[in-house]
Tab-separated table of C-alpha atoms in Angstrom:
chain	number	residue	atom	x	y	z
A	282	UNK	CA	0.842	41.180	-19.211
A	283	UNK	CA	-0.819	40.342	-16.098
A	284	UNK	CA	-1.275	42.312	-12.703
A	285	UNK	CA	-1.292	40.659	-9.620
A	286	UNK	CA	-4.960	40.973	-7.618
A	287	UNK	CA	-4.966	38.727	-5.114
A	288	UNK	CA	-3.491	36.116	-2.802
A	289	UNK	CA	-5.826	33.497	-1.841
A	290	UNK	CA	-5.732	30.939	0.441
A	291	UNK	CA	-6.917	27.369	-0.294
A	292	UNK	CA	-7.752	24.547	0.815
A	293	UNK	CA	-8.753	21.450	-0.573
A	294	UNK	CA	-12.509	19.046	0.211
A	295	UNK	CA	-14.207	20.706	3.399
A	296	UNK	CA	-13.941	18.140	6.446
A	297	UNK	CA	-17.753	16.520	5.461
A	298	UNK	CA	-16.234	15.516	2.109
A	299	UNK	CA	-13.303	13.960	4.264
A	300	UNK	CA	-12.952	10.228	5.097
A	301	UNK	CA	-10.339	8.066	5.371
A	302	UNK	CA	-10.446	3.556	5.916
A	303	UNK	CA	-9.582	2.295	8.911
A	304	UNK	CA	-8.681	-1.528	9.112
A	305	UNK	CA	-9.684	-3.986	11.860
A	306	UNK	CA	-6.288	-3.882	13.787
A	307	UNK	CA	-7.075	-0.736	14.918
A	308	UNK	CA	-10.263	-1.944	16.706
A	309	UNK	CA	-8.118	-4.876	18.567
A	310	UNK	CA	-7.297	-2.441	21.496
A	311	UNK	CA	-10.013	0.498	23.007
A	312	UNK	CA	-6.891	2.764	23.822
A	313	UNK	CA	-6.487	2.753	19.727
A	314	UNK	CA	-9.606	2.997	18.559
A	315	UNK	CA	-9.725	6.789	21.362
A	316	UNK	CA	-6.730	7.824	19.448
A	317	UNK	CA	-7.785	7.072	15.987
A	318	UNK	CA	-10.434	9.088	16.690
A	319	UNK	CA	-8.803	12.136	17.723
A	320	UNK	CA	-6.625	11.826	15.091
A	321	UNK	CA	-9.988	12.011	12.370
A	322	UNK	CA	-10.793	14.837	14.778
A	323	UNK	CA	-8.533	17.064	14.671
A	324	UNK	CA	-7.554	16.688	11.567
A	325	UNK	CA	-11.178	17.626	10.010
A	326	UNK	CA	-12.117	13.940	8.648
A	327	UNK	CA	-15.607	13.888	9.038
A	328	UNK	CA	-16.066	9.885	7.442
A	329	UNK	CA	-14.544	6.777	8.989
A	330	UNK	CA	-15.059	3.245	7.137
A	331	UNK	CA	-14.682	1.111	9.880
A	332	UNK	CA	-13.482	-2.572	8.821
A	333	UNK	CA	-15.795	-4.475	11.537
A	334	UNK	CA	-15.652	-7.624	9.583
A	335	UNK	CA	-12.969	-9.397	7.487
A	336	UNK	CA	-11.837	-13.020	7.012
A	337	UNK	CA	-14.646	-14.302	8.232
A	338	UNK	CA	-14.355	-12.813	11.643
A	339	UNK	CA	-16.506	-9.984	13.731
A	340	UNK	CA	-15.289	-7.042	15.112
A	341	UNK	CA	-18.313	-5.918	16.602
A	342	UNK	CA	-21.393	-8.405	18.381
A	343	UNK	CA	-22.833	-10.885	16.268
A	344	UNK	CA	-25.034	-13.419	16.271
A	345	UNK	CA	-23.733	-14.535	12.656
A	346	UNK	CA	-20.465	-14.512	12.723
A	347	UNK	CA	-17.640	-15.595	15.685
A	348	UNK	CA	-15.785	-12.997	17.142
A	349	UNK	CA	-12.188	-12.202	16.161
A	350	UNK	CA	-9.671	-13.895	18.061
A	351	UNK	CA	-7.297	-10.869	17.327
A	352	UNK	CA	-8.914	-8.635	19.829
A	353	UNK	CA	-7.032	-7.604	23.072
A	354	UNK	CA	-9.486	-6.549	24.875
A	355	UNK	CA	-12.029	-9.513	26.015
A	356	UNK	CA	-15.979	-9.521	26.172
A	357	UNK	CA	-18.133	-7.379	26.469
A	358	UNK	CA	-15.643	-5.249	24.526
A	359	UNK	CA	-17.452	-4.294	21.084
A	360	UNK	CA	-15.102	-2.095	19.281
A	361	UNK	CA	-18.152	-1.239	16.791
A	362	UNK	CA	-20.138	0.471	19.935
A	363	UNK	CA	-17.039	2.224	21.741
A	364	UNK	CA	-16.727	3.128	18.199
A	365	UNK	CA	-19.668	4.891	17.940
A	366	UNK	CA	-19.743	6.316	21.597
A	367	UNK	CA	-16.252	8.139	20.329
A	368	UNK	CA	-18.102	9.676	17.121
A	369	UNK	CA	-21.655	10.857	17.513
A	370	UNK	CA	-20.712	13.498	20.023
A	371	UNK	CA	-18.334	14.637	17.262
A	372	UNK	CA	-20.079	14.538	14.670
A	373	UNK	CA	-17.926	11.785	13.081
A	374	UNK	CA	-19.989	9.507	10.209
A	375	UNK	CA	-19.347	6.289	10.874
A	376	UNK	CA	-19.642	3.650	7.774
A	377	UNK	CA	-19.220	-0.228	8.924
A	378	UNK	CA	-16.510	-1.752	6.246
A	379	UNK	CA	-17.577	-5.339	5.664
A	380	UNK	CA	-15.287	-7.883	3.035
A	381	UNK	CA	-18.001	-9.356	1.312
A	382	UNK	CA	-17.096	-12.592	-0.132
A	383	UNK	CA	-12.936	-12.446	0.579
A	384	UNK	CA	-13.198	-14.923	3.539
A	385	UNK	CA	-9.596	-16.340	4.113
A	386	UNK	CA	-5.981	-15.515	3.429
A	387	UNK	CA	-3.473	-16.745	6.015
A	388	UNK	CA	-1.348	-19.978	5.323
A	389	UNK	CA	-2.865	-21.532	8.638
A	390	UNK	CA	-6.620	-22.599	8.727
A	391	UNK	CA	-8.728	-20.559	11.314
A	392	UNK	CA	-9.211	-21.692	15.130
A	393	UNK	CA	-12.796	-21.240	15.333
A	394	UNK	CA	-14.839	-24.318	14.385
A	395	UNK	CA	-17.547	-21.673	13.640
A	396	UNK	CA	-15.621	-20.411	10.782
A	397	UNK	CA	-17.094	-20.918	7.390
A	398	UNK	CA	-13.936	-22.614	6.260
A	399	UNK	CA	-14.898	-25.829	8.259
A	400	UNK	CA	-19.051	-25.160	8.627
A	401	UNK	CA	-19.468	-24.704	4.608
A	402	UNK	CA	-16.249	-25.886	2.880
A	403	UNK	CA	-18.147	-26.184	-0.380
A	404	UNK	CA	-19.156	-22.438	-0.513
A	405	UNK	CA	-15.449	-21.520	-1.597
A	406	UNK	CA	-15.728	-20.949	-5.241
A	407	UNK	CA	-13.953	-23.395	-7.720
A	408	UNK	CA	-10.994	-22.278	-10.348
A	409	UNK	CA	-10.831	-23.261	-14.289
A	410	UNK	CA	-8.775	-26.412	-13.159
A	411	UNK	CA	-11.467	-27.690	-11.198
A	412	UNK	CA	-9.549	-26.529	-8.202
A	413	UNK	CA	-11.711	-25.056	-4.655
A	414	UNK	CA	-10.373	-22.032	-3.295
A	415	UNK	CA	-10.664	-23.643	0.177
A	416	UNK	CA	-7.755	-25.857	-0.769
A	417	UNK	CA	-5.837	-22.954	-1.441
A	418	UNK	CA	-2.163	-22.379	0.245
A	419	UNK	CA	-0.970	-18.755	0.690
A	420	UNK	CA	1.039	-19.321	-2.105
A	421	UNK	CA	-1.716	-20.813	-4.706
A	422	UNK	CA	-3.725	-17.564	-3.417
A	423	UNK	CA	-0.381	-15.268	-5.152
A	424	UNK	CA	0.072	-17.159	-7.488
A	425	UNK	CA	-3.055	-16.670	-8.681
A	426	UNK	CA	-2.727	-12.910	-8.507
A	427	UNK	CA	-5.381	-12.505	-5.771
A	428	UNK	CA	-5.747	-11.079	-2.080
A	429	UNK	CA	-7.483	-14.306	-0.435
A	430	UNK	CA	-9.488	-17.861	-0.646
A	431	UNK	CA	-12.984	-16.243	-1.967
A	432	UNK	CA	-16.799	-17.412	-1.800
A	433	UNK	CA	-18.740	-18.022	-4.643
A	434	UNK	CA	-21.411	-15.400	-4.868
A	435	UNK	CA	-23.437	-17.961	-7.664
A	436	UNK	CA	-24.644	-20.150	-4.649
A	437	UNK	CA	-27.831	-18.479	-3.490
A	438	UNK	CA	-27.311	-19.416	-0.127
A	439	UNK	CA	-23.727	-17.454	-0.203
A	440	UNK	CA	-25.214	-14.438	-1.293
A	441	UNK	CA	-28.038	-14.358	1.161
A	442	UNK	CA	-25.665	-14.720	4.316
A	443	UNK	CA	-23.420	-12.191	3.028
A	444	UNK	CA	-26.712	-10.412	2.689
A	445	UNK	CA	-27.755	-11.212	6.230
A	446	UNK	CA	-24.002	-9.779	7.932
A	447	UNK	CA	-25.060	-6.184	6.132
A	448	UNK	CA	-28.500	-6.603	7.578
A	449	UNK	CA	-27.534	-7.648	11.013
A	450	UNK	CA	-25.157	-4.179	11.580
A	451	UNK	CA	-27.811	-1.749	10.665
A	452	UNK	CA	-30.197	-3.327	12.322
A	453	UNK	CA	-28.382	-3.332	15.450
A	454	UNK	CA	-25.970	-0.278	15.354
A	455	UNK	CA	-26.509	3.360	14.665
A	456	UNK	CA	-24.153	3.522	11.680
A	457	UNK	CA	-24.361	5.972	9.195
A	458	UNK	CA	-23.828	3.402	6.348
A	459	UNK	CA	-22.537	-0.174	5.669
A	460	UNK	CA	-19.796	-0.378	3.010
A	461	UNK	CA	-19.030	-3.135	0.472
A	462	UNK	CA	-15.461	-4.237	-0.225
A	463	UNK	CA	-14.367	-7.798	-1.779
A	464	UNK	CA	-17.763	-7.393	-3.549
A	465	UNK	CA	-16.522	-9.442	-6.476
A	466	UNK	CA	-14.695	-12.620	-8.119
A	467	UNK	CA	-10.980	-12.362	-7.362
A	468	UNK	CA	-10.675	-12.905	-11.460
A	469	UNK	CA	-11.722	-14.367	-14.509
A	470	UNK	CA	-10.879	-17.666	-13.889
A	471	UNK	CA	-12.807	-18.878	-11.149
A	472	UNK	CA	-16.618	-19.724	-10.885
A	473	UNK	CA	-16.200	-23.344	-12.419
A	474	UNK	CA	-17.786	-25.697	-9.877
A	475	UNK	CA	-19.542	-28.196	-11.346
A	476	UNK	CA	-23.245	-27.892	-11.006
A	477	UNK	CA	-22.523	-23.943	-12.831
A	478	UNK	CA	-20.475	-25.753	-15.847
A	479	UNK	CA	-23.756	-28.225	-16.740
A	480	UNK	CA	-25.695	-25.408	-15.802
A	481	UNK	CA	-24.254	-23.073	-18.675
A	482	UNK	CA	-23.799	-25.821	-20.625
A	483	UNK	CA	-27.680	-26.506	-20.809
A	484	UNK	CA	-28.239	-23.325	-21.908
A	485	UNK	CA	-25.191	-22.646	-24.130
A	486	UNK	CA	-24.365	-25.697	-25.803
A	487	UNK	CA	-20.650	-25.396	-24.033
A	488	UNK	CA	-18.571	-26.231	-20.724
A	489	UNK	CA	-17.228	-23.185	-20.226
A	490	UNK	CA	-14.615	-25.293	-19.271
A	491	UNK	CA	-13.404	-24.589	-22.784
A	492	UNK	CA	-13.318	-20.975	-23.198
A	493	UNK	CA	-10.242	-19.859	-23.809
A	494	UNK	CA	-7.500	-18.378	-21.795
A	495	UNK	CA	-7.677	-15.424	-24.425
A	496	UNK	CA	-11.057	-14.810	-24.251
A	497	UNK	CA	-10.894	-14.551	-20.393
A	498	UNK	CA	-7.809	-11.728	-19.997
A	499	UNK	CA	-8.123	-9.664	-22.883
A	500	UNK	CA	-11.436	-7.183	-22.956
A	501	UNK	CA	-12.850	-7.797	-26.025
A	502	UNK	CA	-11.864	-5.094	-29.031
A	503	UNK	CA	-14.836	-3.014	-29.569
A	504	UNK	CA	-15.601	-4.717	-33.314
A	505	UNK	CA	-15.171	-7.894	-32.300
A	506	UNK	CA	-17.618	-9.798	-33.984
A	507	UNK	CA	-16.542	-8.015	-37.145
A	508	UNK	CA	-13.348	-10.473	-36.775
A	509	UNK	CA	-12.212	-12.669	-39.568
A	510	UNK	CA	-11.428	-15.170	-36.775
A	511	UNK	CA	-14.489	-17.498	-36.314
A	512	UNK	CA	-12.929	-19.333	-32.774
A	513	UNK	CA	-12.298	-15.625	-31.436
A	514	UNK	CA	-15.537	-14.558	-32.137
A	515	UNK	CA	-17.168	-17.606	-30.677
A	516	UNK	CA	-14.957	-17.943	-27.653
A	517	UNK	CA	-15.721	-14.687	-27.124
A	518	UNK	CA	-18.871	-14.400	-27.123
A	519	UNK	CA	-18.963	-17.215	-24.685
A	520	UNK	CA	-16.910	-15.669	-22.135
A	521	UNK	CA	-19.109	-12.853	-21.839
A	522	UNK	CA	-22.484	-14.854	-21.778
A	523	UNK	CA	-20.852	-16.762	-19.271
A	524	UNK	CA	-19.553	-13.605	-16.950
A	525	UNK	CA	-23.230	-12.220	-17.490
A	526	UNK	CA	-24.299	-15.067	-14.487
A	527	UNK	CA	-21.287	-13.947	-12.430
A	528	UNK	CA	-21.829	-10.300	-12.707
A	529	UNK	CA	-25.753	-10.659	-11.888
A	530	UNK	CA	-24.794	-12.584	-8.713
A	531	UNK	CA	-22.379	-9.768	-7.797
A	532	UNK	CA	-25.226	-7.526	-8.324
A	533	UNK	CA	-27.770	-9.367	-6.787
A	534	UNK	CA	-25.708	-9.248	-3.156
A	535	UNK	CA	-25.749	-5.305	-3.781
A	536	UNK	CA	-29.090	-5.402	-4.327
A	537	UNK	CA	-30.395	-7.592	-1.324
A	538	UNK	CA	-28.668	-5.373	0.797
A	539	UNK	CA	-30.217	-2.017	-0.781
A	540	UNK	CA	-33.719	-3.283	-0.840
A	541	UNK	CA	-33.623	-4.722	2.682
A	542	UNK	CA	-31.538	-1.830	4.807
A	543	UNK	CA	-33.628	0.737	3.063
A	544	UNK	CA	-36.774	-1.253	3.656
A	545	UNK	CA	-35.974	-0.260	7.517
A	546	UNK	CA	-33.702	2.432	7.655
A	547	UNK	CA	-33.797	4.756	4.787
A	548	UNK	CA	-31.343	6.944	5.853
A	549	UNK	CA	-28.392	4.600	5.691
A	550	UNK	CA	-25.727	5.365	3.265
A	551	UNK	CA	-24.990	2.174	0.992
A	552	UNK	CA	-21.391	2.506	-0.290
A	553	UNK	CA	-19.191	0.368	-2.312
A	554	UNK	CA	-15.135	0.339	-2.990
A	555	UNK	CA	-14.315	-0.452	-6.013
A	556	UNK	CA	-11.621	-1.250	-8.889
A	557	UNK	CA	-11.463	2.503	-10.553
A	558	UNK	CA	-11.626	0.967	-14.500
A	559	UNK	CA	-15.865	0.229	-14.513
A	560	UNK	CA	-15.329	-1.820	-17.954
A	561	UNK	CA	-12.238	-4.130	-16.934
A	562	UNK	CA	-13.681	-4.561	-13.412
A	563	UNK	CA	-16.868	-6.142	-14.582
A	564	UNK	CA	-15.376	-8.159	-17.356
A	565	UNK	CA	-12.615	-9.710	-15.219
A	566	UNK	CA	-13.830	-9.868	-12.052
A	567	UNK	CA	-18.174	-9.206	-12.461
A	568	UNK	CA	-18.121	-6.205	-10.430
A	569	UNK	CA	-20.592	-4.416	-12.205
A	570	UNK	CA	-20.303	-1.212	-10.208
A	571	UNK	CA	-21.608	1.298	-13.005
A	572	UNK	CA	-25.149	-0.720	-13.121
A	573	UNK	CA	-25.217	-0.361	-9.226
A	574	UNK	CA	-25.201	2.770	-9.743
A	575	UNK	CA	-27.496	3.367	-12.579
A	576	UNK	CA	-30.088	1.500	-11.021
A	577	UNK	CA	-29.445	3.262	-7.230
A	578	UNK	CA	-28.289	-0.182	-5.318
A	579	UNK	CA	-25.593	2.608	-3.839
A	580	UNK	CA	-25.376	5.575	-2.560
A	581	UNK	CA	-21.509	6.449	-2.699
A	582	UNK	CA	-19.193	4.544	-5.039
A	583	UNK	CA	-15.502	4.642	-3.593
A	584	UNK	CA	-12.893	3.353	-6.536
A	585	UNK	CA	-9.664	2.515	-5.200
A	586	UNK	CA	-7.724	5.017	-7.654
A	587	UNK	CA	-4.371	3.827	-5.815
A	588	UNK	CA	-1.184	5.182	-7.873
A	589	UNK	CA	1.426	7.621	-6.944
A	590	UNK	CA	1.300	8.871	-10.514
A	591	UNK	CA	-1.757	11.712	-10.698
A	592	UNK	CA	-2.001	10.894	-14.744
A	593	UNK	CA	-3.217	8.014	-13.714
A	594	UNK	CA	-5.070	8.917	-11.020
A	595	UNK	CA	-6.938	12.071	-12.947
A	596	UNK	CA	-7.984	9.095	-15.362
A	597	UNK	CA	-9.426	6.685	-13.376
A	598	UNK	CA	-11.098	9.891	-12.100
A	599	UNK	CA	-12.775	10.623	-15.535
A	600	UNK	CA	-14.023	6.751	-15.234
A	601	UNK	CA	-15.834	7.419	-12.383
A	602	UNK	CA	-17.201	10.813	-13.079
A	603	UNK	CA	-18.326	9.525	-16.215
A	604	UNK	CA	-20.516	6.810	-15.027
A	605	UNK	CA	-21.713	9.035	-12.144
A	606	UNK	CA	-25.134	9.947	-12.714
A	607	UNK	CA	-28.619	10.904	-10.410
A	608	UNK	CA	-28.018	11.024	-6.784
A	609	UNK	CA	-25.065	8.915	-6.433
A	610	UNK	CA	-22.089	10.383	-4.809
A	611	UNK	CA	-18.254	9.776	-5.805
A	612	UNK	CA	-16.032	9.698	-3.307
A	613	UNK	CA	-12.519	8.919	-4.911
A	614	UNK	CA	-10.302	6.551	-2.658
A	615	UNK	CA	-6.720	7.630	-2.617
A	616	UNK	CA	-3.507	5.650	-1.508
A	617	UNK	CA	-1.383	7.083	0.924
A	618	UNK	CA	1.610	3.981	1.509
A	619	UNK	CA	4.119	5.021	-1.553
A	620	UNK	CA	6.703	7.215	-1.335
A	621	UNK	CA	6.033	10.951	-1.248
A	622	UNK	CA	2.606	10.955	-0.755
A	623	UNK	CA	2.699	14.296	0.468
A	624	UNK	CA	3.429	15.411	-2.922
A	625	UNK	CA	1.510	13.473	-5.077
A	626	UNK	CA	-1.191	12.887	-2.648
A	627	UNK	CA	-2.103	16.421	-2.704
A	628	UNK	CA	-2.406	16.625	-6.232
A	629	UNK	CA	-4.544	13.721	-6.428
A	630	UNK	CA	-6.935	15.856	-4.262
A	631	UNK	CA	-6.936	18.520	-6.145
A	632	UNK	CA	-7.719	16.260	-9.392
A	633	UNK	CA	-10.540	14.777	-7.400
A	634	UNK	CA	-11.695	18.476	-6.319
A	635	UNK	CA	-11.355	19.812	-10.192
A	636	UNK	CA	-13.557	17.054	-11.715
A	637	UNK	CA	-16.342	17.717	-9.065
A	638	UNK	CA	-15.761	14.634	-6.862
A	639	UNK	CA	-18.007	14.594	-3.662
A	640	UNK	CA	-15.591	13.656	-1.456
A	641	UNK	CA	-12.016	11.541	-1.044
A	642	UNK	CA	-11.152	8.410	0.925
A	643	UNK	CA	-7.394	8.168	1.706
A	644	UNK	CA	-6.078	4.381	2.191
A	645	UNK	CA	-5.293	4.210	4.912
A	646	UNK	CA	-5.653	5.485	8.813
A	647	UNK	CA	-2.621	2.699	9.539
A	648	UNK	CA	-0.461	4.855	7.446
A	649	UNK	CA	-1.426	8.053	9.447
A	650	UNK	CA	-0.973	6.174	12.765
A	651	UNK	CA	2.907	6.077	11.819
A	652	UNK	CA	2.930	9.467	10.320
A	653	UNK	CA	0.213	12.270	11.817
A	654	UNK	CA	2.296	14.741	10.013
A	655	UNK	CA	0.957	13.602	7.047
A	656	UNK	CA	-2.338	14.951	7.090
A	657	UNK	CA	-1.694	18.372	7.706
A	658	UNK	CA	0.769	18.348	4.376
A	659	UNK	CA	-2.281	16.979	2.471
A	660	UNK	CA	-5.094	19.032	3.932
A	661	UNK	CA	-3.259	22.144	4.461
A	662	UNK	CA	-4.369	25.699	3.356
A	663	UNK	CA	-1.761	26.823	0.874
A	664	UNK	CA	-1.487	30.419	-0.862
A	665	UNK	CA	-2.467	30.767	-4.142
A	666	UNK	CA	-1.553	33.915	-6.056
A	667	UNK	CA	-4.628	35.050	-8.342
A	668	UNK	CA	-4.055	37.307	-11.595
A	669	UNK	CA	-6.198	39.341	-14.141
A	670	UNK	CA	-4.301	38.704	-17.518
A	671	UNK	CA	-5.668	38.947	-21.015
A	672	UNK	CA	-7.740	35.987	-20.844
A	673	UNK	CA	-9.152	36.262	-17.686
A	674	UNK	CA	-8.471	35.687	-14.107
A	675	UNK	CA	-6.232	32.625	-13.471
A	676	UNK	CA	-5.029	31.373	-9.802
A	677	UNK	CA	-1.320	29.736	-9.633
């Protein structure tokens, strides 16, 4: 038996613990940026990750990189500072979204001859065939089950200008944070130029060349080197020595960043999206996101938990919750484009709420701009009915 005691009302993540991603086309046009924000405003989203630089383009004043051509609104326009005007009075957090080392995806090369596509050609990181990324078509770039035409984070001078881009917005703008995204290889089978083959090779005895195909997709079984199979074991073992220099390059862009920012401005919030599974992300693509966050190179860790199926999504919760740990927060980044999201949305927030999640990020404002109603359904207060039954008090 159980007696009714109570109906409360509730709600889910408080508006601080709120954010959402908004990409760059929003910041083409002032008149959209105004309404975006009203939109975060009234709807109690208290975090916007701004997307101020992607494919190699600025979306805010820079002395490092040329500004996009897809902005409507010519200089002195800087959507990052009308941006900001829009927020602080409101109380709005404001996080500048940078793509780290995705630098190109359209079929059609770029018009400025400032772009890094023609200045440093030989930056674009090379596949198992021998292959550049920089030669890439649109359809090599699907083919190979990847987003865009990547840098290679090995070459030192690659990692310090991504570095530098980080550097340059805090120094210049009041953000609250700078966030990583593309911080990564787009897979296992690319970091193969040359000079990092007879590199490894020095020290390995191998061209990794050679490792097999196997050795790159599969994560290795936990007792693999109790295998029978000599070649598995050795290829292998090879595979992972070699992703070892691709994850520490990963790492060492995080790191740059944290030291330097928080050399200067403490207070800014270093935050990273990333894939949700921290095991398969770091074999396959060297995003090492749990040691980031064991050794504090972040402050918030966003995985992109995208799936309208909340099994799924309570799992890849559990990932990240698991390799949470000191001060780090976990804000779990939710997709909002598939069917229904009203539904399954909302119980993807309350997974994230029951597993202690700081905060959610829903993917993203675009989908919003074509459906306000949305957030209310996600963020409404709802009745719950609350019992006292024989084993204690349960809410429905």
């Amino acid at each position: 038996m159980k007696v009714l005691i109570a109906l409360a009302i509730m709600s889910v993540f408080p508006p601080e613990q709120r954010a959402m991603w908004v990409v760059a086309n929003t910041f083409r046009d002032s008149a959209e940026v105004r309404k975006m924000v009203e939109f975060a405003h009234k709807n109690g989203i208290k975090i916007i990750f701004a997307q101020i630089a992607r494919s190699g383009y600025a979306y805010y004043d820079s002395d490092i990189l040329p500004r996009s051509e897809a902005l409507k609104v010519p200089e002195p326009y800087d959507p990052l500072a009308h941006l900001l005007s829009l927020t602080k009075p409101l109380g709005i957090q404001v996080h500048a979204w940078i793509n780290a080392v995705a630098w190109w995806s359209v079929e059609s090369p770029p018009e400025s001859s400032n772009h890094i596509y023609y200045t440093h050609p030989e930056w674009f990181v090379v596949d198992d065939d021998g292959r550049s990324m920089h030669s890439y078509s649109r359809q090599d770039i699907r083919n190979a089950g990847t987003e865009a035409r990547f840098l290679d984070p090995m070459i030192p001078e690659v990692r310090k200008f991504i570095a530098s881009i980080y550097i340059e917005v805090a120094r210049k703008y009041d953000v609250d944070g700078v966030h990583f995204d593309f911080i990564r290889y787009p897979g296992p089978k690319f970091g193969y130029a040359d000079w990092e083959r007879q590199f490894y090779e020095s020290q390995h005895g191998l061209d990794p060349m050679f490792i097999s195909d196997a050795a790159k997709i599969y994560t290795p079984k936990w007792n693999i080197m109790r295998s029978k199979d000599l070649y598995e074991r050795w290829m292998t073992y090879h595979y992972l020595r070699w992703n070892w220099y691709r994850r520490q390059a990963v790492t060492e862009i995080v790191k740059m960043v944290h030291d330097s920012i928080k050399s200067f401005k403490p207070n800014v919030i270093i935050s990273a999206a990333v894939f949700p599974n921290p095991a398969s992300t770091a074999f396959a693509r060297g995003q090492d996101w749990r040691t980031w966050v064991e050794q504090g190179y972040v402050d918030w860790v966003c995985p992109m938990a995208y799936t309208p199926y909340p099994k799924l999504f309570e799992r890849y919760t559990q990932y990240a919750m698991g390799v949470k740990t000191g001060k780090v927060k976990v804000f779990m980044g939710i997709g909002i484009w598939f069917k229904n999201a009203e539904y399954y949305g909302r119980q993807e927030l309350e997974i994230a709420e029951k597993y202690g999640a700081d905060g959610v990020v829903l993917f993203s404002y675009n989908v919003f701009h074509d459906n306000p109603e949305l957030a209310t359904k996600l963020f409404a207060r709802r009745k719950k009915r609350v019992y006292i039954g024989r084993f204690g008090i349960h809410a429905y």
